[in-house]
Each structure stands twice: as C-alpha cells, then as structure tokens.
Amino acid sequence: MIRILKDPRIFVITIVWMMVLVFAGTIAQKDMGLFAAQNKFFSSWIVWLWYFPFPGGRLTMVIITVNLLFFFFNKSIWKLKKLGIVILHIGGILLLVGGGLTAIYSTEGNMIIDEGAYSDFVEDYHNMELAVVNTTHQKFDSYTVFDQPMLKNGKELHHLHLPFKMKVLNFYKNCEPIRRDTDPGVHYKGMMKNFTLSNQPVAKEDNRNRPGILLEISGTGTTTDGIYGLFLGQSIPQSITVHNDLFELAFRRQRTYLPFSIELIDFKKVLHPGTNMAKSYSSEVNLIENGIGKKKLIQMNEPLRHGGYTFYQASFMEGQHRETTVLAAVKNYGRMFPYISSIIMCIGLLFHLCIKMPDLFKRKKS
Amino acid sequence: MVHKALLTCLSVFIILSCGDDHIRTYTLPKQVQSQPEMDLPTNVEPANLQLSWTKPDGWQPSEGSSMRLASFDFPNKGDTGDISLIQLGGDGGGIAANINRWRTQLGLQPVIASLIENEISRIQGKLGEYIFTHIRNEESGQAFLCAIIPSGKVTFFVKMSSNTETAAAGEVDFKSFCSSLHFK
C-alpha cells in the first residue's frame, strides 16, 4: 500500500490532471462565471464532465499531498546527499497545507461603511444566512442564525432559543417579488399576503442574483403560524410576535462580527485630469478596538491588516452628500504559508546544488 | 512509529475539515444610528415624512400593495404600462446591479460596470439628481423605463413595464413624474 502511495508517477499524473483542470476551469468561467467555475473545478472533490466523474481540484490536491507525505517513507532519501531534496519536499508539503487551510478556513467578504458611520461586521460575498432576532430586550438583541448549508428545501429549522419551528419550503438562488393577482388564502402571512416570490434564471455572476426563501412557521399555536417569504435587500423587515416576544426575520448575506470596528472618516477619490475615470481611491478610517481609536489609511495596494483580517480598498458608492467605501475583507489562515514554503524550497534547492557541486566539477574534469 | 504519526495527523486534518456546525447564536447591543440623517430634516422622524408627487394626466392609480408606495396604469393603444414606485434601504443594490438585473429580465445581455454610464442619463429632480434609463428589447417588443432616485439612506425606484411603443409614448410623463417626487 505504502509502495503505491509513494509512487512518484502518481505525482506526475496528478500534476498533469491539475493542469487540465486549470485549463478547463479557465475556459468554463467565461460561460458559467468565476464563482461557479471555481466551485465546480477547484473546490470540488468530484467534477462531473458529461456523465463521467473525475477527481476535482480538492481531491487532486489531497492526493498530491498524501503522495508527497509518503515520499518520506523512502529509506533511500535519509542521507546527507539527499537532504536538499527532503527540504524541497517539506517546502512543497507546507505549500499544499497552506492551500488546504486557505480553502477550508479562509473567509472573504465586504465591509461597507458610510462616511461618518462605522461597521463591525463583514458580509460574505456568496453565502446567505437566515437570522432570527429576538428584539424583546431593551438593551440587546439575541440572534439565532442559520447558515446557508441548512437552508435546503424541506429542511426543518429549530433551536432551543426559539419558541417555534421553521421549515424551508423553497430556497431561491434568484427571485423577484411579484404582486399577487389572486387571493393568497389564510396560510400566507406578512409580505406574502400581497406578493409571491418568482423564481428567476440564475445569473452567472453571483452578485447579480437576488436570493430569497419561503418559510413555514409552526408551533406557536397562534395565527402567527403560516408561510412567510424573505428576500435579499427587503426594505421592510418581517416581524412576528410569539408569546409576547418580538422576533425579526432577516434573510441577508452571511455576517461575521469582528472584535473591533472601523469608522470611515473620509473617502477620497482622485480622477485622471479631464476625465471621470478614477485614478486612485483611499479611505481614512478610525480603527476602534477596546474603545481606543487609531487612524489608518487604506488605499489601493496598501491594505490594512488587523486581527487576522486584511482590508483592501475594493470599491465605493457616491451619494448626494456623502460617500460610501467598500472594503474587501479577507481572513486567510494560510497567508504566510506560500512565503515560508517558498523560502524553504529555495533553501532545499541551494542545499542540493551545494551538495552536488563537487560531483559536477568532477564530471567536468573527467 | 513515523507511519502512525503521519496517518494520525492526516486523519485529524480530515476530521477538522468536516465540521457541520451551521447554527450560531450571539447577542449584540441594540444598533444605534451613528449620526442623524443628513438628507432629511433633523427635527422630523423619517416615518412621518410623506412622499408626494404630481401624477401625469394619462396615468390612472391602480391597486397598490404593501411593497409599492404607489402604483399606476398608463393605457396606450391597447397596451397598459404598469408603473410602480418602491423604496429600498441604502442604495438598493447599486446602479450597475439594478440596471443589469432589468436587462436580464428583458432577455438582454448585462453590460460591464464601466459602460453603465452609456446606458443612463442623469436628471435633476426635486429630490436631487437621479438616474434614468430606457431599456428596450426590440426582439420581444418589451421595454422598461426605470429611475433610481437616491435620497439619504433610502433609494426610490420607479419602473414602468410595457411594450416598446407604450414606453416611447410615456417617457416624457415618466420623467416628469420622477422629477416631481418630493417630501411634504
């Protein structure tokens, strides 16, 4: 078994297959969009091409990692002469481990802040969440949040903090609220009394879709039980009252709250002379942590790094009286791995070169 | 020994990768607005402000809904333009995203953000400058007249859905309606 796993031919075959995946993914993203192509070819365990399953990017990388790990079972490499090769392989494994950490644990999203306002959360680019907020208390709100993987058709949602149950009747990747022409009946509540969510074709770029969800609430024993609809960007929140507790239901981009907040002091845009084309953007921000503020400047190619997050200047919105900055927030646990592994691989190559140098000179003389 | 250590590390890594904890609970202090709304009179609660407009003569009020602030029909040569006025929080998704969403609804290709300016015109109304766009699909014969009217922390969207002929006939009235929007 070990003999098979350490076979260098596996490495060669998987590297060639990875090249094929990179080529196919690059071509496919033109038609299916970047995010969908990334998911299909690179973040998947199995990729289906027509009716045939092939190893996806994630499985291929695991095979390469395992193959490199089992390389160390070769007894012949544990010699001083092969030390450079061993170091090189350690660097390669570290690079793959870093990639794995990034793929599994890294998060990225947007932080949108108006001038003069602050934000302490990052909104995911792609994933949604259903937040049930108990707003009864005067000083704080209690959140029970169901992440997108739970929002599957037919899935029942319940939690000991909630005095009712929910069932996902329909999850829409892209929908449009449309006015009802007919009497909806007594089961439909809230916005759904006047509207229905119409399924729309899914746009290839995720940010052009408006996801929505149709939910059935039960177990309250009151007329609150019924079918509710929510969609992204809904201006009027859906509220329900259960046993004198007031709940708000929000269907929104998945939020990650940070232990610090960022206040936008000023957003600056410099235009190319005589045009409306932006030359550079920058955000002067106040980084507030434990009540202490520090002024920072975020501009193109000069991100702010704090608390494991990196905030890049991504975009902006212009209002009548003030501007809004859009920061791309990335948390990547594997951020340092490429640097460290590259250095290790360089050391390995140099070591190997130094060890082999005398042999090269000998061959030249002979 | 080395075999076991390597296999254990690999197993732990795989198990850690398979987490399925998708319910989160937390409490947060109630959200407080960081500053008063700049675009609205500060001595008046936004909820008390009423949006007002001048309705063009040819438009007839139609059945409203909880989502629409106002709804009108514009009859024209056997077709009826459906006009809606809604309000969304913030920028309502932004200019480019909304225009491309409308284009997609009409079966047209989206345009890249840098070319959006070619698709719109900026008009001065009573609520300030707003965006107007006339989107036509000549093949299907359907068209939208759309206006994005930012006002402080909210954005008003006016949209007329009709055939291309009705859209062309109603464009002047549509713009005059959008320009007339103001707070009482």
PDB file of C-alpha atoms in Angstrom, chain B residues 7-86:
ATOM      1  CA  LEU B   7      -1.600   8.867   9.478  1.00  0.00           C
ATOM      2  CA  THR B   8      -2.892  10.408  12.738  1.00  0.00           C
ATOM      3  CA  CYS B   9      -2.057  13.927  11.505  1.00  0.00           C
ATOM      4  CA  LEU B  10      -3.836  13.228   8.210  1.00  0.00           C
ATOM      5  CA  SER B  11      -6.932  11.835   9.994  1.00  0.00           C
ATOM      6  CA  VAL B  12      -7.140  14.832  12.354  1.00  0.00           C
ATOM      7  CA  PHE B  13      -6.843  17.208   9.385  1.00  0.00           C
ATOM      8  CA  ILE B  14      -9.643  15.410   7.511  1.00  0.00           C
ATOM      9  CA  ILE B  15     -11.921  15.277  10.598  1.00  0.00           C
ATOM     10  CA  LEU B  16     -11.365  19.004  11.244  1.00  0.00           C
ATOM     11  CA  SER B  17     -12.313  19.699   7.641  1.00  0.00           C
ATOM     12  CA  CYS B  18     -15.716  18.081   8.051  1.00  0.00           C
ATOM     13  CA  GLY B  19     -17.297  20.431  10.616  1.00  0.00           C
ATOM     14  CA  ASP B  20     -21.092  20.796  10.288  1.00  0.00           C
ATOM     15  CA  ASP B  21     -21.900  23.494  12.810  1.00  0.00           C
ATOM     16  CA  HIS B  22     -24.200  25.817  10.911  1.00  0.00           C
ATOM     17  CA  ILE B  23     -26.287  27.356  13.708  1.00  0.00           C
ATOM     18  CA  ARG B  24     -24.808  30.311  15.539  1.00  0.00           C
ATOM     19  CA  THR B  25     -26.197  32.262  18.474  1.00  0.00           C
ATOM     20  CA  TYR B  26     -25.000  35.562  19.844  1.00  0.00           C
ATOM     21  CA  THR B  27     -26.266  38.744  21.468  1.00  0.00           C
ATOM     22  CA  LEU B  28     -25.442  42.248  20.326  1.00  0.00           C
ATOM     23  CA  PRO B  29     -26.254  45.641  21.799  1.00  0.00           C
ATOM     24  CA  LYS B  30     -29.183  47.260  20.017  1.00  0.00           C
ATOM     25  CA  GLN B  31     -27.988  49.057  16.924  1.00  0.00           C
ATOM     26  CA  VAL B  32     -27.969  52.819  17.246  1.00  0.00           C
ATOM     27  CA  GLN B  33     -27.675  55.173  14.288  1.00  0.00           C
ATOM     28  CA  SER B  34     -24.221  56.737  14.364  1.00  0.00           C
ATOM     29  CA  GLN B  35     -25.428  60.146  13.193  1.00  0.00           C
ATOM     30  CA  PRO B  36     -28.630  61.937  12.216  1.00  0.00           C
ATOM     31  CA  GLU B  37     -29.863  61.524   8.644  1.00  0.00           C
ATOM     32  CA  MET B  38     -28.313  64.333   6.650  1.00  0.00           C
ATOM     33  CA  ASP B  39     -30.772  64.432   3.799  1.00  0.00           C
ATOM     34  CA  LEU B  40     -33.931  64.674   5.827  1.00  0.00           C
ATOM     35  CA  PRO B  41     -34.979  67.471   8.155  1.00  0.00           C
ATOM     36  CA  THR B  42     -33.484  66.503  11.520  1.00  0.00           C
ATOM     37  CA  ASN B  43     -36.482  67.640  13.546  1.00  0.00           C
ATOM     38  CA  VAL B  44     -38.827  65.238  11.757  1.00  0.00           C
ATOM     39  CA  GLU B  45     -38.847  61.446  12.082  1.00  0.00           C
ATOM     40  CA  PRO B  46     -38.385  59.824   8.628  1.00  0.00           C
ATOM     41  CA  ALA B  47     -41.531  57.767   9.192  1.00  0.00           C
ATOM     42  CA  ASN B  48     -43.544  60.995   9.424  1.00  0.00           C
ATOM     43  CA  LEU B  49     -42.290  62.296   6.089  1.00  0.00           C
ATOM     44  CA  GLN B  50     -44.679  61.712   3.248  1.00  0.00           C
ATOM     45  CA  LEU B  51     -43.526  61.360  -0.308  1.00  0.00           C
ATOM     46  CA  SER B  52     -45.519  63.459  -2.704  1.00  0.00           C
ATOM     47  CA  TRP B  53     -45.649  63.743  -6.499  1.00  0.00           C
ATOM     48  CA  THR B  54     -47.501  65.172  -9.472  1.00  0.00           C
ATOM     49  CA  LYS B  55     -49.365  62.483 -11.376  1.00  0.00           C
ATOM     50  CA  PRO B  56     -49.405  62.870 -15.163  1.00  0.00           C
ATOM     51  CA  ASP B  57     -52.924  63.198 -16.614  1.00  0.00           C
ATOM     52  CA  GLY B  58     -52.821  59.985 -18.618  1.00  0.00           C
ATOM     53  CA  TRP B  59     -51.947  57.807 -15.621  1.00  0.00           C
ATOM     54  CA  GLN B  60     -54.585  56.011 -13.573  1.00  0.00           C
ATOM     55  CA  PRO B  61     -53.944  54.865  -9.990  1.00  0.00           C
ATOM     56  CA  SER B  62     -54.005  51.083  -9.824  1.00  0.00           C
ATOM     57  CA  GLU B  63     -54.303  48.620  -6.984  1.00  0.00           C
ATOM     58  CA  GLY B  64     -51.465  49.184  -4.526  1.00  0.00           C
ATOM     59  CA  SER B  65     -49.674  46.729  -2.304  1.00  0.00           C
ATOM     60  CA  SER B  66     -47.632  46.736   0.884  1.00  0.00           C
ATOM     61  CA  MET B  67     -44.416  46.737  -1.165  1.00  0.00           C
ATOM     62  CA  ARG B  68     -45.328  49.582  -3.513  1.00  0.00           C
ATOM     63  CA  LEU B  69     -45.603  53.137  -2.311  1.00  0.00           C
ATOM     64  CA  ALA B  70     -47.713  53.903  -5.384  1.00  0.00           C
ATOM     65  CA  SER B  71     -48.928  52.085  -8.448  1.00  0.00           C
ATOM     66  CA  PHE B  72     -50.291  53.425 -11.734  1.00  0.00           C
ATOM     67  CA  ASP B  73     -51.511  52.203 -15.113  1.00  0.00           C
ATOM     68  CA  PHE B  74     -50.701  54.013 -18.339  1.00  0.00           C
ATOM     69  CA  PRO B  75     -53.112  52.865 -21.077  1.00  0.00           C
ATOM     70  CA  ASN B  76     -51.815  53.349 -24.612  1.00  0.00           C
ATOM     71  CA  LYS B  77     -53.203  51.843 -27.860  1.00  0.00           C
ATOM     72  CA  GLY B  78     -54.350  48.543 -26.352  1.00  0.00           C
ATOM     73  CA  ASP B  79     -51.315  48.135 -24.102  1.00  0.00           C
ATOM     74  CA  THR B  80     -51.043  49.190 -20.455  1.00  0.00           C
ATOM     75  CA  GLY B  81     -47.827  50.347 -18.864  1.00  0.00           C
ATOM     76  CA  ASP B  82     -47.522  49.177 -15.239  1.00  0.00           C
ATOM     77  CA  ILE B  83     -45.802  51.843 -13.143  1.00  0.00           C
ATOM     78  CA  SER B  84     -44.515  51.099  -9.666  1.00  0.00           C
ATOM     79  CA  LEU B  85     -42.840  53.237  -7.040  1.00  0.00           C
ATOM     80  CA  ILE B  86     -40.938  51.396  -4.324  1.00  0.00           C
TER      81      ILE B  86
END
